Short mmCIF file of C-alpha atoms in Angstrom, two decimals:
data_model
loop_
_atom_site.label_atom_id
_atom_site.label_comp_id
_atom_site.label_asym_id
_atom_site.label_seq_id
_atom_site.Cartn_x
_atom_site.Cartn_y
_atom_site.Cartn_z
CA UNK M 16 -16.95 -2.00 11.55
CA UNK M 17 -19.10 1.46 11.53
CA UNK M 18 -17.71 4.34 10.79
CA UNK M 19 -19.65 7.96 10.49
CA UNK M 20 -16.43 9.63 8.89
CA UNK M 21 -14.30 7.98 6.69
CA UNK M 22 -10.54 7.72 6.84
CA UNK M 23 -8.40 7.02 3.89
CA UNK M 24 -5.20 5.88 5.23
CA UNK M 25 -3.46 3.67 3.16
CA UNK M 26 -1.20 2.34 5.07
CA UNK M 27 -4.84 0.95 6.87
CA UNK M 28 -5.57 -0.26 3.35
CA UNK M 29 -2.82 -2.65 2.99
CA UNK M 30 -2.07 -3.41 6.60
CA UNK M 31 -5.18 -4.05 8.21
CA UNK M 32 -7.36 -4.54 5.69
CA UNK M 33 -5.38 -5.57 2.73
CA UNK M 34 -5.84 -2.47 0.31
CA UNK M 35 -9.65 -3.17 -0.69
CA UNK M 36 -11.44 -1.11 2.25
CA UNK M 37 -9.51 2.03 2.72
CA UNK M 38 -11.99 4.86 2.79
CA UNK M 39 -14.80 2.93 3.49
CA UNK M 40 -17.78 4.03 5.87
CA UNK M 41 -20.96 4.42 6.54
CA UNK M 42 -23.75 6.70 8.68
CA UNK M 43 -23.21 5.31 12.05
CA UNK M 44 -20.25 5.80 15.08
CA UNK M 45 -18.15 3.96 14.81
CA UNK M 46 -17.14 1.47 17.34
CA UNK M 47 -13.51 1.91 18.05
CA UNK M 48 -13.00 -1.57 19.95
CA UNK M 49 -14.72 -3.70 16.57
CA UNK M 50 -12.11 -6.01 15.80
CA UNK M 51 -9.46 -4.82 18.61
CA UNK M 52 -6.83 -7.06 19.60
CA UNK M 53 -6.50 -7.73 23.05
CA UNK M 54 -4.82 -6.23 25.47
CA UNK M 55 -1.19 -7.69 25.86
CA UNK M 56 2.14 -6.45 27.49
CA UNK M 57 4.48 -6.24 24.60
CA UNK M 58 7.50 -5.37 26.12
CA UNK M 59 8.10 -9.15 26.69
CA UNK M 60 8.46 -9.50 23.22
CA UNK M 61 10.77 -6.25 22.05
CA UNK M 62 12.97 -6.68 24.89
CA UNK M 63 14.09 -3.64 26.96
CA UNK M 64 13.77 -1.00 24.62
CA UNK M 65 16.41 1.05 26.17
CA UNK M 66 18.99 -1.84 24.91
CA UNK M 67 17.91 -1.40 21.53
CA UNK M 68 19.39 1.10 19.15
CA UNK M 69 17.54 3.29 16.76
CA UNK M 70 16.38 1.57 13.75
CA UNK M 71 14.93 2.40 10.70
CA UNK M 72 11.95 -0.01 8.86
CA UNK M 73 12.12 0.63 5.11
CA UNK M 74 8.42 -0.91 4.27
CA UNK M 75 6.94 -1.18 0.61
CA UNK M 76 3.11 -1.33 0.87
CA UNK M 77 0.08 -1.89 -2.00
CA UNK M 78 -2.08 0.91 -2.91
CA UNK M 79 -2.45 4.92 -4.00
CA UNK M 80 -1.53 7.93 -2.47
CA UNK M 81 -3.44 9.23 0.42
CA UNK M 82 -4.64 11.81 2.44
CA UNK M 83 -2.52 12.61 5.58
CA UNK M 84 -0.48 9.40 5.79
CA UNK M 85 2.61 11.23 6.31
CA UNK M 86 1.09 13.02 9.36
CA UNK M 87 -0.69 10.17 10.77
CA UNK M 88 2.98 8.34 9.79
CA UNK M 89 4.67 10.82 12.16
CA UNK M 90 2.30 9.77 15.47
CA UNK M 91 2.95 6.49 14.49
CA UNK M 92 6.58 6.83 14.50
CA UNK M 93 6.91 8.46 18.34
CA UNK M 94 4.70 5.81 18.98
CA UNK M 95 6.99 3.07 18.04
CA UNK M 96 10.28 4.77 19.03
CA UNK M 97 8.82 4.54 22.38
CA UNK M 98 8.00 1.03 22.14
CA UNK M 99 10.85 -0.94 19.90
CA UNK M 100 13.00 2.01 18.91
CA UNK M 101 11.91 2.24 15.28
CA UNK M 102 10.53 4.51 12.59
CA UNK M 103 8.62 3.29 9.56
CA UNK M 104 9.87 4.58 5.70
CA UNK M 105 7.08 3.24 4.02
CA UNK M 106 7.00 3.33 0.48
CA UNK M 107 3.70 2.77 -1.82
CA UNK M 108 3.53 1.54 -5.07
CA UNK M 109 -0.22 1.77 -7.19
CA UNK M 110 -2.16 -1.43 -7.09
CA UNK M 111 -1.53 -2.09 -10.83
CA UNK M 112 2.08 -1.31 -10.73
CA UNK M 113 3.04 -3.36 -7.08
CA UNK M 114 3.98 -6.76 -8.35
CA UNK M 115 6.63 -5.42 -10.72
CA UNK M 116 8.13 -2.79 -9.40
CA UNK M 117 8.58 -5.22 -6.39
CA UNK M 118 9.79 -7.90 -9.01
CA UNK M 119 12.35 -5.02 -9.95
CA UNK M 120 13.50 -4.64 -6.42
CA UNK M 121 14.34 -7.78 -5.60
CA UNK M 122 16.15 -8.74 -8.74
CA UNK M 123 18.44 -5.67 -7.23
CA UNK M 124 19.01 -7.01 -4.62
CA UNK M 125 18.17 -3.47 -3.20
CA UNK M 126 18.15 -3.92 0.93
CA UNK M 127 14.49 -3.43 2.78
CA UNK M 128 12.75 -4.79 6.08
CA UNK M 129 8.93 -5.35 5.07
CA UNK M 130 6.83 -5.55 2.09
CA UNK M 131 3.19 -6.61 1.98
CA UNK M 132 2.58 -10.13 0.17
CA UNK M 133 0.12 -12.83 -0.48
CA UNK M 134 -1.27 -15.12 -2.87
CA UNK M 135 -2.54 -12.43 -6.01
CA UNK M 136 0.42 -9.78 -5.85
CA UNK M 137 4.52 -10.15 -4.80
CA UNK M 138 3.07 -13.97 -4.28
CA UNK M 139 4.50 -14.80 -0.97
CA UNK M 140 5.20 -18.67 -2.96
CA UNK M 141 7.38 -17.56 -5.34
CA UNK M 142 9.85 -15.04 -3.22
CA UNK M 143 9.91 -18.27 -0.59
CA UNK M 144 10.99 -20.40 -3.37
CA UNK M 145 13.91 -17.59 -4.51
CA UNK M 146 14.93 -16.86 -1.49
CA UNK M 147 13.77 -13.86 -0.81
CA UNK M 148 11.50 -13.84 2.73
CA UNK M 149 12.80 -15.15 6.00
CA UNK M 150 10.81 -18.13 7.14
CA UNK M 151 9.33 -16.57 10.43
CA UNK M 152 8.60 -19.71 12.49
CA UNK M 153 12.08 -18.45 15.01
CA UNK M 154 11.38 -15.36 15.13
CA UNK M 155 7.49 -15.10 15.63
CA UNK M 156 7.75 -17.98 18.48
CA UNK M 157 10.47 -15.25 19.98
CA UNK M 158 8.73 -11.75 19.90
CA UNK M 159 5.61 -12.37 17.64
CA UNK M 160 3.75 -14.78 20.71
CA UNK M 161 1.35 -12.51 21.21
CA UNK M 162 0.76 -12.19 17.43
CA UNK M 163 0.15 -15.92 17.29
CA UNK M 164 -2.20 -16.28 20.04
CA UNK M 165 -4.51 -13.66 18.48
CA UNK M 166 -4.69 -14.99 15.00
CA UNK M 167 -6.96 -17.52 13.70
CA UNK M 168 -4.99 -20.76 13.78
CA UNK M 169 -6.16 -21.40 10.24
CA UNK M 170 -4.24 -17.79 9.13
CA UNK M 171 -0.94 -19.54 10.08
CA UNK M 172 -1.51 -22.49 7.77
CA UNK M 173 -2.48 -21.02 5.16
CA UNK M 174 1.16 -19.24 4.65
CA UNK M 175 3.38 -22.10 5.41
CA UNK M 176 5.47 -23.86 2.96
CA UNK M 177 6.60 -26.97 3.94
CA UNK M 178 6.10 -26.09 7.44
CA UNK M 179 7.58 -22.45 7.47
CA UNK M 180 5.06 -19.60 8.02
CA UNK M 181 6.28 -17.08 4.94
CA UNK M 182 3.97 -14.21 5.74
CA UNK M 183 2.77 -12.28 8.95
CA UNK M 184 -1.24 -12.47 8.27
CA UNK M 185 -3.33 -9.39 8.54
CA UNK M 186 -6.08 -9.85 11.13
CA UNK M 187 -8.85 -9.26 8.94
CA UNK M 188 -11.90 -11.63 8.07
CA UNK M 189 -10.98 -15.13 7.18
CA UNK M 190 -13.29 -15.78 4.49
CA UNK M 191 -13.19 -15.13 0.74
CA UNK M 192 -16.00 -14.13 -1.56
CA UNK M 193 -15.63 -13.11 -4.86
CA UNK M 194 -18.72 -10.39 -6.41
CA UNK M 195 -20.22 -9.32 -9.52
CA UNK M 196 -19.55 -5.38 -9.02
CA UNK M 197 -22.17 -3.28 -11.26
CA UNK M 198 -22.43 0.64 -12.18
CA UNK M 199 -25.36 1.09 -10.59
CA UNK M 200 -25.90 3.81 -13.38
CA UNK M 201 -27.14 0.77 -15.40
CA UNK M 202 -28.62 -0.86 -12.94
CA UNK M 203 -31.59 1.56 -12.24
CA UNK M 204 -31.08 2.88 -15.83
CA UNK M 205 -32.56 -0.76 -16.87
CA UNK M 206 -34.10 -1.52 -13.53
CA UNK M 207 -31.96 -4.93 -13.66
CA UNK M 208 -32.62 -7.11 -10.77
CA UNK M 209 -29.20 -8.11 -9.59
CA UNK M 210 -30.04 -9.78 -6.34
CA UNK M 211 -29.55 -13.56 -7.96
CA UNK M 212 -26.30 -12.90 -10.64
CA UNK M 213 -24.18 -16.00 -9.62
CA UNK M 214 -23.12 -17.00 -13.00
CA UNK M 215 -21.61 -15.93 -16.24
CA UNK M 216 -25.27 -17.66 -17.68
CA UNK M 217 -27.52 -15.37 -14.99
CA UNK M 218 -25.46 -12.57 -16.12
CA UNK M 219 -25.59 -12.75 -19.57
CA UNK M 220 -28.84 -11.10 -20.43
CA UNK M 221 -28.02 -8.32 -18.39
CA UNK M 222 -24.69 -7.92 -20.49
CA UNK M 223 -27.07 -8.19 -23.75
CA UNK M 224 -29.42 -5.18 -22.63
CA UNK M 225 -26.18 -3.08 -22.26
CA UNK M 226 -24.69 -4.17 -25.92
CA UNK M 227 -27.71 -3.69 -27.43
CA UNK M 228 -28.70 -0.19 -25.94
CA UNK M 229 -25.43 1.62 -25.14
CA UNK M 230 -22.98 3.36 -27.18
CA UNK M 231 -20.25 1.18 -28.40
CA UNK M 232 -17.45 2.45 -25.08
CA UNK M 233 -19.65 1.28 -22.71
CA UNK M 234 -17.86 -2.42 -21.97
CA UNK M 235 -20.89 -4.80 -20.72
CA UNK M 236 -18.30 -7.46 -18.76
CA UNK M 237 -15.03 -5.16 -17.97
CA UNK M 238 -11.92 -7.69 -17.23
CA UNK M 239 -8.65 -8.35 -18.44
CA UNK M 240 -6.80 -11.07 -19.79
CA UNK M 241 -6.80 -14.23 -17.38
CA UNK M 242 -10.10 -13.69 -16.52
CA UNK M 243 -12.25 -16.75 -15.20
CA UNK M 244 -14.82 -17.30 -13.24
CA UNK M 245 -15.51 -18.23 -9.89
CA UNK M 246 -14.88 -22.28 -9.70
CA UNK M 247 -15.48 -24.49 -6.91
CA UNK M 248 -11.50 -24.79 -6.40
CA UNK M 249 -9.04 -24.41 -3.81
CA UNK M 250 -5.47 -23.29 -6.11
CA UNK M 251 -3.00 -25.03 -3.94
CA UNK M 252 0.09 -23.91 -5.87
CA UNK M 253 -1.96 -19.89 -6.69
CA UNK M 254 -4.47 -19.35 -8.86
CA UNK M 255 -2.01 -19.42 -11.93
CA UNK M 256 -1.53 -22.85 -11.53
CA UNK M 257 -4.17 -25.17 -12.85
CA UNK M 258 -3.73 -27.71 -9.78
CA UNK M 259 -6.91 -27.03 -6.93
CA UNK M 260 -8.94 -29.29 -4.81
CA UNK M 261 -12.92 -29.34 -5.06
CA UNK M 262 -13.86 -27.13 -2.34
CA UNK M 263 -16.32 -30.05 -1.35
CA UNK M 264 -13.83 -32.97 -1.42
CA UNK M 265 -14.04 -35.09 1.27
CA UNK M 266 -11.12 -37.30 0.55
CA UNK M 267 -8.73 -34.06 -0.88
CA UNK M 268 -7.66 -35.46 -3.81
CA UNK M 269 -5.76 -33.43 -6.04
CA UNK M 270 -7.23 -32.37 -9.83
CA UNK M 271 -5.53 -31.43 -12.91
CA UNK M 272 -8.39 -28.39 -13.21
CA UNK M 273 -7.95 -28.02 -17.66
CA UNK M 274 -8.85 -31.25 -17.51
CA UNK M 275 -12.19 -30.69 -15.22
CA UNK M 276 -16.19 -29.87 -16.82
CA UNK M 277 -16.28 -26.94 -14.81
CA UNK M 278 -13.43 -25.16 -16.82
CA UNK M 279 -14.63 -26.69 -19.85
CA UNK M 280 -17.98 -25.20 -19.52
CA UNK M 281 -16.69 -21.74 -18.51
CA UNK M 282 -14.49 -21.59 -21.75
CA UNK M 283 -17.48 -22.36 -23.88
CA UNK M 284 -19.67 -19.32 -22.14
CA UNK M 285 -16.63 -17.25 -22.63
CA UNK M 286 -15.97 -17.99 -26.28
CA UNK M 287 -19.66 -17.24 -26.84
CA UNK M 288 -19.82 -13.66 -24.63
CA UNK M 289 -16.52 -12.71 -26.32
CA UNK M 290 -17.80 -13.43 -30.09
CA UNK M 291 -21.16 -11.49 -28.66
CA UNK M 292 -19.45 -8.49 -28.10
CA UNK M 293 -19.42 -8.33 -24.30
CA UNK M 294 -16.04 -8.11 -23.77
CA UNK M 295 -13.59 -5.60 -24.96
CA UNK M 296 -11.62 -6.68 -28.53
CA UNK M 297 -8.14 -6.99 -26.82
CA UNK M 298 -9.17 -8.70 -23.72
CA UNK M 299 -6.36 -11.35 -24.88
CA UNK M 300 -3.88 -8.70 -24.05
CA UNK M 301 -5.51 -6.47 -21.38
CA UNK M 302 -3.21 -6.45 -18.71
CA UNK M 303 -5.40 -4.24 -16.74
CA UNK M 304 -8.51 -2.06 -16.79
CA UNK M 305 -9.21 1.62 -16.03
CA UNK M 306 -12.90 0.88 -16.10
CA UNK M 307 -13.43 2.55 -12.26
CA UNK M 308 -11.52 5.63 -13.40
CA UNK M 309 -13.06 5.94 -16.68
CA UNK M 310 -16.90 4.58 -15.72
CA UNK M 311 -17.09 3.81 -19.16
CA UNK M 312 -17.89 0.11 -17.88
CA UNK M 313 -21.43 -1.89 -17.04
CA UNK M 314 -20.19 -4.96 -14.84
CA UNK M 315 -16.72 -6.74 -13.65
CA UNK M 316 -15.70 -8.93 -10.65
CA UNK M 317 -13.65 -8.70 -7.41
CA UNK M 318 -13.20 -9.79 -4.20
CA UNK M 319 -15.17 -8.36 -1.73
CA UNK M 320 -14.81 -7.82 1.71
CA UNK M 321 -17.32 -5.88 4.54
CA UNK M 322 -18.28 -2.38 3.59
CA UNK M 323 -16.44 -2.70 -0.26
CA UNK M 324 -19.30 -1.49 -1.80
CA UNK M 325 -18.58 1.76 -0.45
CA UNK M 326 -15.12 1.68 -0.35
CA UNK M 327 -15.33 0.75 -3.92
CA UNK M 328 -18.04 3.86 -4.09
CA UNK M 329 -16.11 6.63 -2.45
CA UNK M 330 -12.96 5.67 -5.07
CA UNK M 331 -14.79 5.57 -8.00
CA UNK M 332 -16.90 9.08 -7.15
CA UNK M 333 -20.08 7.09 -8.17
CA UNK M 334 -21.95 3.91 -7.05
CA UNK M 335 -21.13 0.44 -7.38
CA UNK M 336 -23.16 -2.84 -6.18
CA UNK M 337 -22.37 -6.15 -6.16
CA UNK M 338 -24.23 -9.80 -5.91
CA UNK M 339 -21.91 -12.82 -4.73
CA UNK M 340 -21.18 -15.75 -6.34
CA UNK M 341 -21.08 -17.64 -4.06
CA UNK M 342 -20.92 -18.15 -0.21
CA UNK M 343 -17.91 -16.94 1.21
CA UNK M 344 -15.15 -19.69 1.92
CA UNK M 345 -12.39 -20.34 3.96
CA UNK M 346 -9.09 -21.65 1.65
CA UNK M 347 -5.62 -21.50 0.81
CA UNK M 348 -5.96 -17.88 -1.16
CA UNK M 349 -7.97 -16.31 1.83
CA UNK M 350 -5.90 -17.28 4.50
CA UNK M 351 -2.79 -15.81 2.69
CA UNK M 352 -5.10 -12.88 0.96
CA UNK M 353 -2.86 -10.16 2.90
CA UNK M 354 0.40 -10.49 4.90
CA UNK M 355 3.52 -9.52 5.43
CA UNK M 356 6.81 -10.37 4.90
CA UNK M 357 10.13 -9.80 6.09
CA UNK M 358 13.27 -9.40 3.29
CA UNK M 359 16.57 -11.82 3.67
CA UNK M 360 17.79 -8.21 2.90
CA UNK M 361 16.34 -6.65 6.37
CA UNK M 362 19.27 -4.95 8.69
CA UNK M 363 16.99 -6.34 11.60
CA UNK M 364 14.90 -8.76 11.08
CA UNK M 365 13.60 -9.22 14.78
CA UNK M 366 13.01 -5.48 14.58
CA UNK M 367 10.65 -5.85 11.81
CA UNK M 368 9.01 -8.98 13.89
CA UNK M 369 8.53 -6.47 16.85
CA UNK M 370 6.62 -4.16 14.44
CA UNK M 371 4.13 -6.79 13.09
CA UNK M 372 3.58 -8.07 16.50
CA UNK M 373 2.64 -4.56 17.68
CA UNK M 374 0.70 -4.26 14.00
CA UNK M 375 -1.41 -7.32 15.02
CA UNK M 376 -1.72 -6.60 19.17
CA UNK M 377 -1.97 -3.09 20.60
CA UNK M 378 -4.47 -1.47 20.01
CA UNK M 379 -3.23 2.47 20.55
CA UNK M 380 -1.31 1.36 17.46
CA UNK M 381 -4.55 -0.02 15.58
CA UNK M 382 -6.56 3.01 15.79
CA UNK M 383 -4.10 5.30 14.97
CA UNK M 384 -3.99 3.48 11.73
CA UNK M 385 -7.57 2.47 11.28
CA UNK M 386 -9.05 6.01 12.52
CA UNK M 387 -5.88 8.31 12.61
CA UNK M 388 -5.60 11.11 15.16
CA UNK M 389 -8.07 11.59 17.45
CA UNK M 390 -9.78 15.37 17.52
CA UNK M 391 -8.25 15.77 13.59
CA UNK M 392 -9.46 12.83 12.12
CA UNK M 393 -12.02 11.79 14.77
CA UNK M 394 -13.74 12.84 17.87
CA UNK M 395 -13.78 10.50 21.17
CA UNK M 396 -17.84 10.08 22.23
CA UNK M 397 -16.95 7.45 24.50
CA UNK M 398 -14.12 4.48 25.80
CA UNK M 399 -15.21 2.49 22.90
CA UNK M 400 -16.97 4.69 20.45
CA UNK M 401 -15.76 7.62 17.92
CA UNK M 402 -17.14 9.44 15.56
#
């Protein structure tokens, strides 16, 4: 996607493009149709709206506070009125903070509709082994069709548990790739070459130029506790789980992964940066980093997806690069990377179904989230093109 002006809609961040790309952009028009869904009559699938009474979706989404949601919120909400009879109250909880206060929420037993899920944060797994999301397969085959014929097959699979889909799956890119992200600061401080950085060994001398030349709050390798790096693993049971399949297996066998040279080789290299002095002292305990707010930081990892770099850029207020580790793969924590789910507490669940299907099909809908109002947020140039 292209985009000349920015928008940083959250609710786009955790809906359509699961909370890593909102405000990203760069100098071009955009193309308004990139990654469209296709045109589809979804009145099949609500029902006669004129039988339906007024509803209200309490939603809780991933990610900060933004710029205009509430007014792009209110177009939204005419829109959908028109079409199922239902508003969105959509509450947002900081990235950091998201998993637990959700955790809190449902131990309340407090009632809701939708919350956004997947395999790092409110792990879709764990609330469908308490009970707490539907299983959808019912209700998407009754008004989320049109959802299903427009999503990767491979999506589907990758939220069901014992053969019930979990999650709705944002329409987004399929693949997974995890980055080395750098302050570019250093970079052309040091004019590092960062083009080849796959491993914790090619990264390592870069991490020693930064120890040995910058002040002492500078962190060379910024993570927290839990930190690993990228292994050749599909986690079958979530990446907390030691239990994965070589992404190369041919026969799928299972592996106990503590019990794998790949692990073993990664704890050695990160026993020897720690006792180096490229971590912080408390990385044992970190349960998360401020290193983007603070820039007090040389390199860390993440997931990327298209334009993050300057998603990642426009947050931060200064420039960050990356270099992959690897090629980008199609697994178990992609697929399920961002969804949604609907609560056993929901007052109507196939309301909440009509919403995701719309979410995932019509496209007035789409670019009112992706691009927000047009002649505020954007201007029209053509059928298919905005600026």
């Amino acid at each position: 996607m292209k985009t000349k002006k920015s928008l940083t809609l959250a609710l786009v961040g955790t809906m359509l493009l699961s909370g890593l790309l909102a405000g990203c952009g760069s100098n071009n028009n955009t193309n308004a149709n990139a990654n469209a869904p296709k045109e589809t009559n979804n009145s099949a699938a609500a029902g006669n709206t004129s039988e339906l009474k007024p509803y209200e979706l309490k939603m809780y989404l991933i990610g900060g506070p933004q710029k205009d949601l509430d007014l792009v919120l209110k177009e939204v909400n005419k829109y959908t009125q028109e079409k199922i009879n239902a508003t969105l109250n959509v509450t947002m909880f900081d990235w950091g903070d998201y998993d637990k206060k959700m955790q809190v929420i449902t131990a309340s037993g407090e009632p809701y509709d939708i919350a956004f899920t997947s395999s790092w944060t409110n792990d879709f797994r764990r609330n469908a082994a308490n009970g707490t999301f539907l299983g959808l397969n019912d209700l998407l085959d009754k008004y989320g069709k049109e959802t299903k014929e427009v999503l990767d097959p491979r999506f589907l699979e990758g939220t069901k548990i014992k053969g019930e889909i979990y999650g709705v799956p944002v329409n987004k890119e399929l693949g997974q790739q995890w980055v080395w992200r750098f302050n570019k600061k250093y970079v052309d401080k040091y004019k590092m070459d960062i083009s080849n950085i796959r491993t914790l060994d090619d990264l390592e001398p870069l991490l020693k130029t930064i120890k040995e030349n910058e002040p002492s709050d500078i962190t060379p390798l910024d993570v927290p506790k839990g930190f690993k790096p990228f292994m050749p693993f599909d986690y079958v049971l979530g990446d907390e789980l030691p239990i994965g399949v070589y992404m190369d297996s041919k026969d799928g066998k299972v592996v106990n992964i503590l019990e794998t040279p790949e692990l073993a080789t990664s704890l050695d290299t990160m026993h020897r940066l720690y006792t180096a002095g490229y971590l912080r002292p408390d990385v044992a305990t970190l349960e998360g980093i401020d290193n983007i707010k603070t820039g007090k930081w040389f390199a860390d990892r993440e997931i990327t997806q298209p334009y993050a770099e300057k998603g990642w850029s426009r947050s931060a207020g200064y420039e960050i690069v990356t270099s992959p580790m690897h090629e980008p793969y199609v697994y178990t924590q992609s697929a399920a990377g961002s969804m949604h789910a609907i609560s056993v507490t929901s007052g109507d669940p196939e309301r909440a179904m009509m919403f995701l299907n719309l979410l995932n099909t019509d496209k007035y809908l789409r670019n009112l989230l992706n691009y927000g109002i047009e002649g505020i947020h954007y201007k029209k140039i053509s059928d298919n093109v905005i600026e």
